[in-house]
Amino acid sequence: MKKYMLQLVFTMVFFLALVPVSAQNYATHAVKKGETLKSISQKYRVTPYSILQANKEIKNASDVKENTILIIPLTGKVTETKPEQKPVNKAEEQEEEEVKPIRFIRHRVKRKETIFGITKKYNITQDQLKRYNTNLYSETLDRKMILQIPVFPEVDPNEEKELDFETYTVQPKETRWSVAHKYGISVDSLLILNPELDKNTNYLAAGQELKLPRPKGDSLKEQKTELFTSYTVPPKMTLYSLGREYGIPTDSIVRLNPEIMKQGGLKEGMVVRLPKKRDREGEVNTENFIFYEVKPKQNIFRITQNLKITREELFRLNPALENGLKAGMVLKLPKEKAEELEVKNALVLDKINLVDSIDVKNRPKLVFMLPFRLDKVNVADTEKTEELIKNRRDLALSLGFYTGAMVALDSIKKLGVSVDVKTYDTQLDQAKVKEILFRENLSGVDAIIGPLAAGPLDEVAVQAASKRIPVIAPISSDSKLSHNNVFFSVPRDAVLREKLLSYMEKIHKNENVIIIADSTHQVAHDSILSKFPAAQIAKVIDNKSLHLDRFLVKLSNEKENWVFLETDQPNMVASVTSILNSANTRIGETDTGKQIKVRMFTTSYNGAFEDDAVSKAHLSNLRFTYPSFYKESGNDTFVSAYTKKYDGLLPDRYAVRGFDVTMDVLLKLAYKKNLFETSKYIGLTEYSGNGFDYLNDWTSGYFNRACYIMEYNNLTIKEVEPKNDVKSNL
């Protein structure tokens, strides 16, 4: 008796726990062969969209496949499929018909027409056709028969497809792609929902609020799930053990599967619906993942090949792929993949060959603003003009840059692209720049190259920003002011420094590191020390020279010596290179009789290392290595075109830079006539002697990250080829 009472109490508690579930009016349905979303919705007398709302993983009707478990929100009685149609009376018609026709049109049956063809033509069902033509229940369709075709009111899709939205606060290290991935939408959908987002940048600020679709299909507020799976209950499986296996409470299982209550508990062979948990590898942000946006006509095989990832890992990280691959879908990838792929702002970029992607319909409008100093140059006096060019760096730079730019214009013309060009002499005067801007109409200009000096550049940037015109700074790496429309074509010192130090950190084994830095290069000193904490510090006297004896004892004859020299004093560079070269070539003078091996580096390459007092032979013996935004151009197509255009004259580095900067701008504008938009999806581009890889810093502008590691070797300067470097888009 006592045992019977315990069983009775347990049963009552179990069913009481299930009472709130029945109040929700949900049922589950296992899709059978031949069933569709429409037929299921008709069976349960609900709209197809209400089923989609309750089943988040089902994106559209094509996702409803055999054996899929659906949650059905019950709003009416379930209708059973009848073997044959019978005439119904008028009262039953009104009860079953939810939408009444607003009018009728007459249709005369033609030869070979069928009921199926007529219903398709007028977008109605066979049941609707027969309901208003009751003779079709007992008669066959005959030629010249007159039918009444019901015309129903058009349903506003917004009435049925009105989604619930929520306000989402952007977290630190989140991007548009990480947020889109988290909510299972495309970036385009994110922009449509949030029209205030700037379409010319991908920036998201931490704390910014976004309007996003509220996740649907999960009535459990505390249960964070994205997708569901069907599970066939094996023998002896209980709710408790099933909950432990899937890591969810037993009441959540019952809420998702109301038929458990109807059948008095979990039964062997029952097919239930269980949630797939979210990926627990970390928050979906740029600290843990990189992202890829699926393009039209791509397939899983091609994506796995391009992203260098297995199909299994891709599906594990992106369970939504089980519902099919769709254009605009944002996929997340392991952060480690960034070393193998080209990534910008945590987004994996596709390879785009700019030369092959030119649209000849685009006709870029380009403006050059450079200090040619025509106010100082007397063209009639050749001797004085040559002397002026020789002594004025700004004039030599402008003329060299412009001669290279002219070759770029010739080159783009041969590719079939026409360019409108205007050139202005800024005279290195900010007042002159203001006069030009006041006088000339910049409307329709696609890009401005120049000016050189900081003041005129700021003036042009401010005026151009109001018209959303990009400004390319030919020799600047930064500005004291913030300009979100300026492309700084020279990398910052910090980028160059990090390039070299990262490379050296990878190849470092047990070398003896020594730092020689004057007081003006404290930042470089600290950066080197952070990478190599065991480095020795050499004392510098009056920012000019070394204490020789104290320095020499720091050199090791057991290990290779890596000496960093951070200064902009030519005399100090000449002195230190001479000392190091002497130590490097002495053999048998140490106590052990071993040769001292020395290599010299700098993170702050400048004109002091190119001074005539510095021996190039010493630099070569020391395998002097440094970071640079410029590499020596060889006998490439540009050099040939330049010498041909200018009667055998070889281009200097200013001419090379003029060609590279101009060609980069022209090719990007020929691909898409919006430099801001192009910069989102084009990564590294390389030309004769310079590379460009712009990173948008939102309010501060676009900063070039492309640079090289150069090394003196056998009296020549060569580029050091780092492993796993991403190839250019050219």
XYZ file of C-alpha atoms in Angstrom:
730
model
C 0.000 0.000 0.000
C 2.819 2.371 0.928
C 4.594 1.590 -2.344
C 1.368 2.266 -4.276
C 0.940 5.657 -2.544
C 4.530 6.682 -3.414
C 3.931 5.838 -7.073
C 0.689 7.832 -7.033
C 2.398 10.882 -5.475
C 5.257 10.693 -8.001
C 2.778 10.526 -10.894
C 0.832 13.529 -9.588
C 4.032 15.593 -9.154
C 5.158 14.655 -12.656
C 1.899 15.759 -14.281
C 1.694 18.925 -12.170
C 5.154 19.868 -13.474
C 3.811 19.526 -16.980
C 0.708 21.679 -16.525
C 2.365 24.988 -17.624
C 3.525 23.307 -20.819
C 0.036 22.466 -21.990
C -0.963 26.088 -21.465
C 1.514 27.123 -24.127
C -0.436 25.195 -26.840
C 2.531 23.725 -28.684
C 2.816 20.401 -30.455
C 5.659 18.643 -32.233
C 5.456 17.121 -35.677
C 7.869 14.675 -37.327
C 7.934 15.497 -41.036
C 6.887 12.560 -43.192
C 7.864 11.811 -46.757
C 6.065 14.087 -49.219
C 5.028 16.664 -46.620
C 5.810 20.341 -47.166
C 5.728 23.421 -44.983
C 2.468 24.448 -46.621
C 0.766 21.076 -46.168
C 1.850 20.904 -42.526
C 0.592 24.437 -41.868
C -2.757 23.538 -43.460
C -3.001 20.409 -41.334
C -2.539 22.379 -38.105
C -4.443 25.427 -39.421
C -1.562 27.823 -38.829
C 0.403 30.017 -41.215
C 3.711 28.765 -42.638
C 5.431 31.790 -41.150
C 4.263 30.974 -37.612
C 5.969 27.580 -37.989
C 9.152 29.308 -39.179
C 9.009 31.651 -36.171
C 8.822 28.713 -33.788
C 11.674 26.841 -35.508
C 14.683 29.119 -35.755
C 16.834 26.634 -37.632
C 14.283 26.435 -40.470
C 15.026 29.424 -42.691
C 12.626 28.664 -45.548
C 10.265 25.997 -46.901
C 13.060 24.083 -48.645
C 14.680 23.338 -45.259
C 11.720 21.161 -44.201
C 12.950 17.637 -44.852
C 11.812 14.156 -43.905
C 12.262 13.264 -40.186
C 12.724 16.925 -39.192
C 11.081 17.596 -35.822
C 9.006 20.797 -35.872
C 7.408 22.735 -33.025
C 3.859 23.716 -34.048
C 2.175 26.654 -32.260
C -1.459 25.517 -32.071
C -4.058 28.167 -32.897
C -6.828 25.950 -34.249
C -7.974 22.368 -34.600
C -5.820 19.856 -36.410
C -7.408 18.829 -39.699
C -7.068 15.313 -40.991
C -6.438 14.652 -44.664
C -9.578 13.128 -46.203
C -9.418 10.509 -48.943
C -11.955 12.296 -51.140
C -13.551 15.710 -51.358
C -17.260 16.046 -50.663
C -19.565 19.013 -51.148
C -20.007 21.026 -47.997
C -22.803 23.312 -47.029
C -22.547 27.080 -46.868
C -22.210 27.254 -43.088
C -19.237 24.875 -43.138
C -17.651 26.881 -45.951
C -17.774 30.084 -43.920
C -16.381 28.318 -40.885
C -13.405 26.823 -42.729
C -12.677 29.654 -45.140
C -10.653 32.268 -43.335
C -10.208 34.660 -46.282
C -13.167 35.524 -48.516
C -12.811 36.519 -52.184
C -13.287 40.202 -52.955
C -14.660 39.502 -56.437
C -14.935 36.853 -59.168
C -13.812 36.691 -62.764
C -15.215 34.458 -65.517
C -13.076 31.878 -67.256
C -14.098 29.899 -70.362
C -12.387 26.512 -70.410
C -10.233 25.948 -73.472
C -9.288 22.715 -75.179
C -6.721 20.610 -73.270
C -6.972 22.791 -70.151
C -6.883 21.014 -66.778
C -7.967 21.937 -63.271
C -4.316 21.931 -62.206
C -3.352 24.335 -65.004
C -6.212 26.723 -64.216
C -5.375 26.857 -60.497
C -1.741 27.587 -61.286
C -2.718 30.298 -63.755
C -4.850 32.130 -61.188
C -2.714 31.239 -58.145
C -5.501 29.471 -56.241
C -5.929 25.964 -54.836
C -8.074 23.216 -56.372
C -10.234 23.281 -53.249
C -10.907 27.004 -53.730
C -11.801 26.465 -57.396
C -14.245 23.643 -56.589
C -15.753 25.504 -53.641
C -17.053 28.219 -55.981
C -17.767 25.807 -58.840
C -19.503 22.945 -57.012
C -20.354 21.126 -60.242
C -16.658 20.183 -60.474
C -17.149 17.812 -57.524
C -19.302 15.566 -59.728
C -18.481 16.607 -63.311
C -15.326 16.534 -65.372
C -13.859 19.668 -66.878
C -15.340 20.281 -70.347
C -14.367 22.643 -73.127
C -16.336 25.952 -73.114
C -17.417 25.402 -69.494
C -17.772 28.756 -67.678
C -16.022 28.901 -64.298
C -16.102 31.459 -61.486
C -12.536 32.286 -60.455
C -12.296 33.774 -56.935
C -9.981 36.760 -56.522
C -8.615 37.081 -52.996
C -7.179 40.237 -51.410
C -3.414 40.556 -51.609
C -1.762 39.858 -48.286
C 0.708 42.461 -47.135
C 3.873 40.438 -46.427
C 4.754 42.853 -43.652
C 1.623 41.874 -41.736
C 2.669 38.243 -41.468
C 6.427 38.677 -41.516
C 6.643 41.327 -38.857
C 9.580 40.236 -36.716
C 10.293 41.046 -33.128
C 13.447 43.094 -32.726
C 15.775 43.760 -29.861
C 18.416 46.360 -29.084
C 21.914 44.917 -28.938
C 24.843 46.734 -27.306
C 28.135 46.221 -29.134
C 30.824 44.667 -26.939
C 34.582 45.389 -27.116
C 36.441 43.636 -29.958
C 33.241 43.000 -31.915
C 32.884 43.825 -35.613
C 29.969 43.949 -38.018
C 30.853 40.435 -39.157
C 31.002 38.956 -35.648
C 27.621 40.503 -34.754
C 26.083 39.302 -38.041
C 27.408 35.785 -37.372
C 26.038 35.822 -33.826
C 22.525 36.679 -35.068
C 22.655 34.534 -38.207
C 22.114 37.434 -40.626
C 24.145 38.986 -43.431
C 26.068 42.253 -43.104
C 23.729 43.747 -45.727
C 20.752 42.908 -43.479
C 22.568 44.522 -40.558
C 22.961 47.731 -42.586
C 19.286 47.703 -43.637
C 18.170 47.352 -40.016
C 20.588 50.087 -38.941
C 20.628 52.735 -41.707
C 22.567 55.129 -39.481
C 25.701 52.962 -39.867
C 28.290 54.526 -42.161
C 28.430 52.525 -45.409
C 31.938 53.811 -46.213
C 33.508 52.196 -43.169
C 33.163 48.956 -41.216
C 33.617 50.630 -37.840
C 31.583 49.623 -34.781
C 32.106 51.346 -31.441
C 31.904 49.452 -28.157
C 28.674 50.513 -26.450
C 26.943 51.345 -29.741
C 23.329 50.128 -29.920
C 22.053 48.126 -32.895
C 18.592 46.989 -33.946
C 18.666 43.228 -34.531
C 16.080 40.449 -35.016
C 15.157 38.748 -31.775
C 16.154 35.051 -31.931
C 13.037 33.006 -32.656
C 11.970 29.414 -32.162
C 13.072 29.069 -28.540
C 10.443 29.725 -25.878
C 12.913 28.951 -23.101
C 14.282 32.312 -21.996
C 17.304 30.917 -20.203
C 18.153 28.308 -22.846
C 20.600 29.800 -25.362
C 20.378 27.533 -28.390
C 20.653 28.101 -32.093
C 19.819 24.798 -33.767
C 17.979 21.591 -32.927
C 18.572 17.949 -33.662
C 16.247 14.938 -33.812
C 16.982 12.173 -31.290
C 15.482 8.664 -31.222
C 15.023 7.470 -27.636
C 16.908 4.181 -27.017
C 15.804 1.479 -24.538
C 15.997 2.319 -20.806
C 16.629 6.025 -21.467
C 15.110 8.309 -18.833
C 14.469 12.043 -18.842
C 17.149 12.516 -16.200
C 19.860 10.617 -18.108
C 18.885 12.323 -21.388
C 19.138 15.715 -19.710
C 22.594 14.873 -18.368
C 23.763 13.647 -21.772
C 22.709 16.876 -23.521
C 23.428 19.187 -20.601
C 19.904 20.629 -20.331
C 17.216 20.448 -17.598
C 14.535 17.771 -17.914
C 11.749 20.372 -17.872
C 13.327 22.013 -20.934
C 13.170 18.679 -22.779
C 9.473 18.383 -21.937
C 8.771 21.963 -23.010
C 10.354 21.268 -26.391
C 8.476 17.966 -26.763
C 4.867 18.241 -25.474
C 4.089 14.719 -26.740
C 6.107 13.346 -23.786
C 3.299 14.555 -21.526
C 0.601 13.179 -23.819
C 2.171 9.699 -23.863
C 2.793 9.610 -20.123
C 6.570 9.967 -20.203
C 9.599 9.194 -22.345
C 9.089 6.066 -24.456
C 11.509 3.864 -26.360
C 11.587 4.740 -30.080
C 10.102 8.190 -29.528
C 11.692 10.873 -31.756
C 12.329 14.008 -29.713
C 13.760 17.412 -30.488
C 16.872 18.513 -28.570
C 18.948 21.701 -28.757
C 22.463 21.851 -30.106
C 24.564 23.946 -27.788
C 26.425 27.043 -28.917
C 30.137 26.767 -29.573
C 31.987 27.153 -26.262
C 35.375 28.089 -27.680
C 34.975 31.683 -26.534
C 32.985 34.816 -27.171
C 32.299 35.501 -30.829
C 34.603 38.485 -31.300
C 37.855 39.430 -33.004
C 39.932 38.192 -30.077
C 38.870 34.584 -30.654
C 37.853 34.355 -34.314
C 38.236 35.758 -37.796
C 35.289 35.887 -40.201
C 34.439 35.230 -43.829
C 31.450 36.507 -45.812
C 30.066 33.945 -48.293
C 29.860 35.219 -51.877
C 27.229 34.290 -54.506
C 27.724 30.989 -56.376
C 30.265 29.654 -53.859
C 30.076 26.079 -52.592
C 31.373 24.274 -49.523
C 34.214 22.553 -51.373
C 35.582 25.798 -52.818
C 35.278 27.581 -49.466
C 37.162 24.842 -47.599
C 39.911 24.996 -50.237
C 40.202 28.798 -50.139
C 40.032 29.041 -46.350
C 42.370 26.070 -45.814
C 40.025 24.354 -43.373
C 38.434 20.911 -43.264
C 34.728 20.461 -43.886
C 34.272 18.926 -40.426
C 35.893 21.860 -38.623
C 33.972 24.408 -40.706
C 30.633 22.754 -39.838
C 31.612 22.404 -36.174
C 32.285 26.132 -35.906
C 29.258 27.062 -38.019
C 26.350 24.666 -37.290
C 23.995 26.835 -39.377
C 25.678 25.338 -42.466
C 23.578 22.218 -41.888
C 20.653 24.240 -43.263
C 22.606 25.071 -46.411
C 25.163 27.606 -47.630
C 23.746 31.023 -48.517
C 25.306 34.143 -50.034
C 25.878 36.789 -47.365
C 26.249 34.213 -44.578
C 29.067 35.101 -42.167
C 31.290 32.181 -41.148
C 33.665 32.205 -38.214
C 37.133 30.653 -38.377
C 39.889 29.961 -35.833
C 42.051 33.008 -35.086
C 45.169 30.986 -35.983
C 44.055 30.912 -39.639
C 44.964 34.608 -39.911
C 48.603 33.592 -40.444
C 47.701 31.664 -43.616
C 45.047 34.001 -45.041
C 44.823 37.660 -45.948
C 42.848 39.317 -43.155
C 41.779 42.928 -42.661
C 39.768 44.035 -39.607
C 39.271 40.333 -38.742
C 37.632 39.737 -42.152
C 39.180 37.226 -44.569
C 39.627 38.867 -47.970
C 39.128 37.144 -51.299
C 41.878 37.428 -53.877
C 40.921 40.036 -56.474
C 43.213 40.580 -59.451
C 42.812 44.302 -60.082
C 44.194 44.218 -63.616
C 41.735 41.479 -64.610
C 38.861 43.209 -62.779
C 38.977 46.565 -64.574
C 35.648 48.048 -65.675
C 36.442 50.284 -68.654
C 33.121 52.097 -68.123
C 34.639 53.710 -65.038
C 36.310 57.021 -65.903
C 38.235 58.235 -62.842
C 38.625 61.955 -62.225
C 41.987 62.625 -60.580
C 43.558 65.790 -59.143
C 47.272 66.306 -58.391
C 48.264 69.013 -55.891
C 52.072 69.236 -55.634
C 54.595 72.052 -54.942
C 56.204 72.507 -58.372
C 57.334 75.987 -57.224
C 56.655 77.639 -60.565
C 56.789 80.913 -58.623
C 60.520 80.270 -58.028
C 61.545 78.521 -61.243
C 62.692 80.474 -64.290
C 62.373 77.941 -67.094
C 64.383 80.186 -69.442
C 67.445 79.903 -67.183
C 68.319 76.199 -67.406
C 71.393 76.398 -65.189
C 69.602 78.079 -62.283
C 66.628 75.733 -62.652
C 68.868 72.662 -62.395
C 70.594 74.143 -59.345
C 67.235 74.867 -57.717
C 66.002 71.327 -58.322
C 69.227 69.935 -56.900
C 69.045 71.993 -53.700
C 65.307 71.918 -52.995
C 64.053 68.511 -51.860
C 60.371 69.471 -52.196
C 60.869 70.447 -55.836
C 62.942 67.352 -56.664
C 60.356 65.148 -54.961
C 57.401 66.762 -56.766
C 58.993 66.578 -60.218
C 60.209 63.009 -59.696
C 56.835 61.925 -58.306
C 54.947 63.543 -61.178
C 57.133 61.983 -63.893
C 56.356 58.542 -62.432
C 52.656 59.417 -62.219
C 52.632 60.273 -65.935
C 53.909 56.763 -66.732
C 51.070 55.339 -64.602
C 48.539 57.370 -66.621
C 50.048 55.993 -69.849
C 49.854 52.446 -68.450
C 46.201 52.666 -67.382
C 45.307 54.130 -70.782
C 46.780 51.039 -72.468
C 44.405 48.949 -70.325
C 41.451 50.800 -71.854
C 40.686 53.198 -68.983
C 40.241 56.922 -69.661
C 41.195 59.338 -66.884
C 40.353 63.021 -66.403
C 43.347 64.759 -64.785
C 43.871 68.217 -63.319
C 47.181 69.381 -61.824
C 47.760 72.331 -59.484
C 50.943 73.927 -58.141
C 50.506 74.435 -54.389
C 53.808 76.398 -54.191
C 54.285 74.846 -50.726
C 51.951 77.567 -49.454
C 48.761 76.985 -47.463
C 47.289 80.295 -48.646
C 47.784 79.179 -52.255
C 45.981 75.926 -51.479
C 43.023 77.853 -50.025
C 42.917 79.970 -53.170
C 42.851 76.873 -55.408
C 40.094 75.248 -53.356
C 38.015 78.444 -53.415
C 38.453 78.884 -57.170
C 38.088 75.301 -58.402
C 35.029 73.056 -58.249
C 35.924 69.639 -56.812
C 32.513 68.081 -57.461
C 32.826 64.712 -59.168
C 36.503 64.279 -58.253
C 37.265 60.656 -57.308
C 40.632 61.229 -55.597
C 43.182 63.941 -54.804
C 46.889 63.048 -54.699
C 48.798 65.532 -52.534
C 49.761 67.974 -51.142
C 53.135 67.099 -49.578
C 53.374 69.424 -46.549
C 51.272 68.895 -43.418
C 49.494 72.293 -43.401
C 48.274 72.237 -47.016
C 47.365 68.543 -46.647
C 45.128 69.322 -43.651
C 43.474 72.161 -45.582
C 42.678 69.957 -48.584
C 41.504 67.071 -46.379
C 38.983 69.257 -44.538
C 37.551 70.716 -47.758
C 37.445 67.326 -49.511
C 35.787 65.589 -46.539
C 32.575 67.581 -47.038
C 32.320 66.095 -50.555
C 33.466 62.593 -49.501
C 36.585 62.819 -51.672
C 39.552 60.632 -50.661
C 42.924 62.365 -50.310
C 46.159 60.405 -50.787
C 49.153 61.686 -48.828
C 52.233 60.882 -50.997
C 54.910 61.022 -48.274
C 53.030 61.359 -44.969
C 52.431 58.601 -42.444
C 50.194 60.530 -40.036
C 48.669 63.893 -39.177
C 48.169 65.871 -35.983
C 44.528 66.247 -37.009
C 42.036 63.433 -37.564
C 40.903 63.023 -41.179
C 38.674 60.063 -41.985
C 39.151 60.620 -45.739
C 42.971 60.619 -45.930
C 45.010 57.631 -47.139
C 48.483 57.881 -45.590
C 50.646 56.001 -48.095
C 53.763 55.818 -45.896
C 53.544 53.328 -42.987
C 53.884 54.644 -39.445
C 57.152 54.146 -37.559
C 55.413 51.736 -35.186
C 54.349 49.517 -38.118
C 57.892 49.413 -39.512
C 59.341 48.693 -36.082
C 56.873 45.876 -35.405
C 57.577 44.352 -38.828
C 61.279 43.914 -38.054
C 60.889 42.871 -34.422
C 58.245 40.245 -35.233
C 60.504 38.789 -37.909
C 63.509 38.697 -35.562
C 61.472 37.184 -32.753
C 60.575 34.283 -35.061
C 64.173 33.554 -36.096
C 65.775 34.251 -32.687
C 67.443 31.269 -31.019
C 70.100 32.147 -28.451
C 71.797 35.172 -30.040
C 73.400 37.838 -27.837
C 71.279 40.996 -28.239
C 72.792 44.452 -27.583
C 70.925 47.765 -27.834
C 72.636 51.040 -28.768
C 70.073 53.858 -28.650
C 70.429 57.597 -28.118
C 67.986 59.571 -25.973
C 65.793 60.560 -28.933
C 64.971 56.914 -29.682
C 63.623 55.801 -26.316
C 60.471 54.310 -27.880
C 62.566 52.057 -30.124
C 64.756 51.127 -27.137
C 61.717 50.090 -25.065
C 60.126 48.156 -27.949
C 63.282 46.101 -28.524
C 63.639 45.410 -24.812
C 60.032 44.195 -24.602
C 60.760 41.601 -27.313
C 64.200 40.660 -25.956
C 64.167 41.197 -22.155
C 67.656 39.697 -21.763
C 69.210 42.262 -24.123
C 72.276 44.212 -22.917
C 72.251 48.019 -23.014
C 75.300 49.871 -24.360
C 75.998 53.299 -22.884
C 75.926 56.216 -25.341
C 78.011 59.327 -24.551
C 76.319 62.665 -25.387
C 74.167 60.973 -28.059
C 77.282 60.813 -30.248
C 79.590 57.933 -29.393
C 80.142 54.699 -27.462
C 82.316 53.949 -24.481
C 84.441 51.579 -26.560
C 85.970 49.336 -23.873
C 82.686 48.865 -22.036
C 80.950 48.040 -25.290
C 83.456 45.483 -26.576
C 83.174 43.334 -23.441
C 79.463 42.912 -24.179
C 80.231 41.113 -27.450
C 80.109 37.334 -27.200
C 82.497 34.965 -28.930
C 80.216 32.009 -28.156
C 77.061 33.308 -29.799
C 76.211 35.461 -32.766
C 75.789 39.098 -31.706
C 72.734 41.068 -32.776
C 73.364 44.787 -32.351
C 70.495 47.281 -32.661
C 71.597 50.806 -33.548
C 68.893 53.451 -32.989
C 70.045 56.969 -33.922
C 69.719 59.644 -36.594
C 73.303 60.938 -36.200
C 75.453 60.122 -39.305
C 78.721 60.335 -37.347
C 77.487 57.854 -34.765
C 76.312 55.455 -37.487
C 79.715 55.680 -39.199
C 81.573 55.150 -35.906
C 79.503 52.183 -34.682
C 79.537 50.392 -38.051
C 83.316 50.766 -38.170
C 83.693 49.323 -34.643
C 81.340 46.415 -35.347
C 82.958 45.662 -38.688
C 86.364 45.575 -37.019
C 85.095 43.170 -34.340
C 83.412 41.033 -36.990
C 86.591 40.537 -39.031
C 89.070 39.852 -36.214
C 90.048 36.191 -36.063
C 92.102 34.522 -33.337
C 92.331 37.593 -31.115
C 89.975 36.328 -28.398
C 91.019 34.149 -25.480
C 89.384 31.128 -27.073
C 90.652 31.925 -30.537
C 87.098 32.042 -31.906
C 85.827 34.667 -34.328
C 83.271 37.189 -33.103
C 80.186 37.225 -35.339
C 78.171 40.432 -35.485
C 75.009 41.476 -37.327
C 73.620 45.008 -37.191
C 69.949 46.038 -37.216
C 67.844 49.143 -36.814
C 64.115 49.623 -36.370
C 64.426 53.342 -37.269
C 65.977 53.517 -40.725
C 66.674 57.119 -41.792
C 69.007 59.301 -43.833
C 71.882 58.868 -41.365
C 72.427 55.306 -42.628
C 72.685 56.607 -46.218
C 75.229 59.323 -45.415
C 78.453 59.357 -47.438
C 80.450 58.894 -44.220
C 78.907 55.445 -43.695
C 80.771 52.641 -45.465
C 78.496 50.493 -47.614
C 81.111 47.735 -47.411
C 80.842 47.755 -43.605
C 77.046 47.572 -43.792
C 77.321 44.639 -46.178
C 79.811 42.789 -43.935
C 77.435 43.257 -40.992
C 74.445 42.107 -43.071
C 72.738 45.288 -41.952
C 68.964 44.682 -41.796
C 66.164 47.233 -41.478
C 62.432 47.738 -42.186
C 61.401 49.911 -45.122
C 58.281 50.921 -47.034
C 60.421 51.024 -50.189
C 62.329 48.276 -51.959
C 64.746 48.682 -54.829
C 62.978 48.316 -58.176
C 64.580 46.024 -60.724
C 64.433 46.090 -64.498
C 60.660 45.763 -64.534
C 58.009 47.062 -66.930
C 57.868 50.451 -65.230
C 61.617 51.081 -65.529
C 61.483 50.189 -69.230
C 58.494 52.480 -69.825
C 60.120 55.316 -67.855
C 63.452 55.190 -69.692
C 61.603 55.069 -73.011
C 59.408 58.065 -72.137
C 62.260 60.197 -70.761
C 65.044 59.452 -73.264
C 66.991 56.837 -71.311
C 66.751 58.535 -67.895
C 66.518 56.032 -65.026
C 63.798 56.672 -62.420
C 64.807 57.712 -58.909
C 62.865 56.533 -55.854
C 60.567 59.578 -56.093
C 59.577 58.602 -59.634
C 59.032 54.992 -58.539
C 56.806 56.206 -55.722
C 54.864 58.488 -58.068
C 54.153 55.574 -60.392
C 53.218 53.166 -57.592
C 50.905 55.538 -55.683
C 49.138 56.720 -58.849
C 48.813 53.247 -60.384
C 47.363 51.892 -57.141
C 44.712 54.628 -57.028
C 43.835 54.279 -60.725
C 43.490 50.482 -60.676
C 41.262 50.594 -57.592
C 39.066 53.309 -59.134
C 38.902 51.335 -62.389
C 37.704 48.315 -60.392
C 35.095 50.258 -58.388
C 34.689 54.022 -58.607
C 34.740 54.475 -54.843
C 38.087 54.274 -53.074
C 36.483 53.993 -49.630
C 34.407 50.990 -50.711
C 37.308 49.331 -52.532
C 39.588 49.607 -49.507
C 37.250 47.306 -47.534
C 37.840 44.321 -49.796
C 41.246 44.898 -51.407
C 44.211 43.821 -49.334
C 47.888 44.035 -50.217
C 48.825 45.495 -53.616
C 52.454 45.742 -54.766
C 54.054 47.570 -57.658
C 57.566 48.507 -58.747
C 58.999 49.527 -55.380
C 56.094 50.104 -52.978
C 53.227 48.131 -51.509
C 49.863 49.294 -50.146
C 47.624 47.664 -47.565
C 45.369 50.289 -46.005
C 43.735 49.790 -42.614
C 40.828 52.070 -41.726
C 41.221 53.679 -38.315
C 37.720 55.194 -38.641
C 38.058 58.860 -37.570
C 41.838 59.061 -38.055
C 42.063 57.888 -41.662
C 43.480 54.995 -43.663
C 46.987 53.840 -42.788
C 49.309 51.802 -44.981
C 50.689 48.649 -43.331
C 52.688 47.301 -46.285
C 56.432 47.265 -45.662
C 59.497 45.136 -46.275
C 62.551 43.821 -44.458
C 65.691 44.784 -46.367
C 69.228 43.453 -45.938
C 72.668 44.507 -47.187
C 74.330 41.466 -48.715
C 77.334 41.339 -51.057
C 77.173 45.123 -51.536
C 73.559 44.967 -52.701
C 70.275 45.556 -50.889
C 67.827 42.669 -51.091
C 64.427 41.981 -49.615
C 64.296 39.332 -46.902
C 61.446 36.982 -47.747
C 59.498 36.218 -44.545
C 57.662 32.877 -44.506
C 53.870 32.739 -44.964
C 53.691 36.274 -46.338
C 50.451 36.970 -48.175
C 50.811 37.530 -51.910
C 49.688 40.724 -53.590
C 46.402 41.234 -55.445
C 48.409 41.975 -58.596
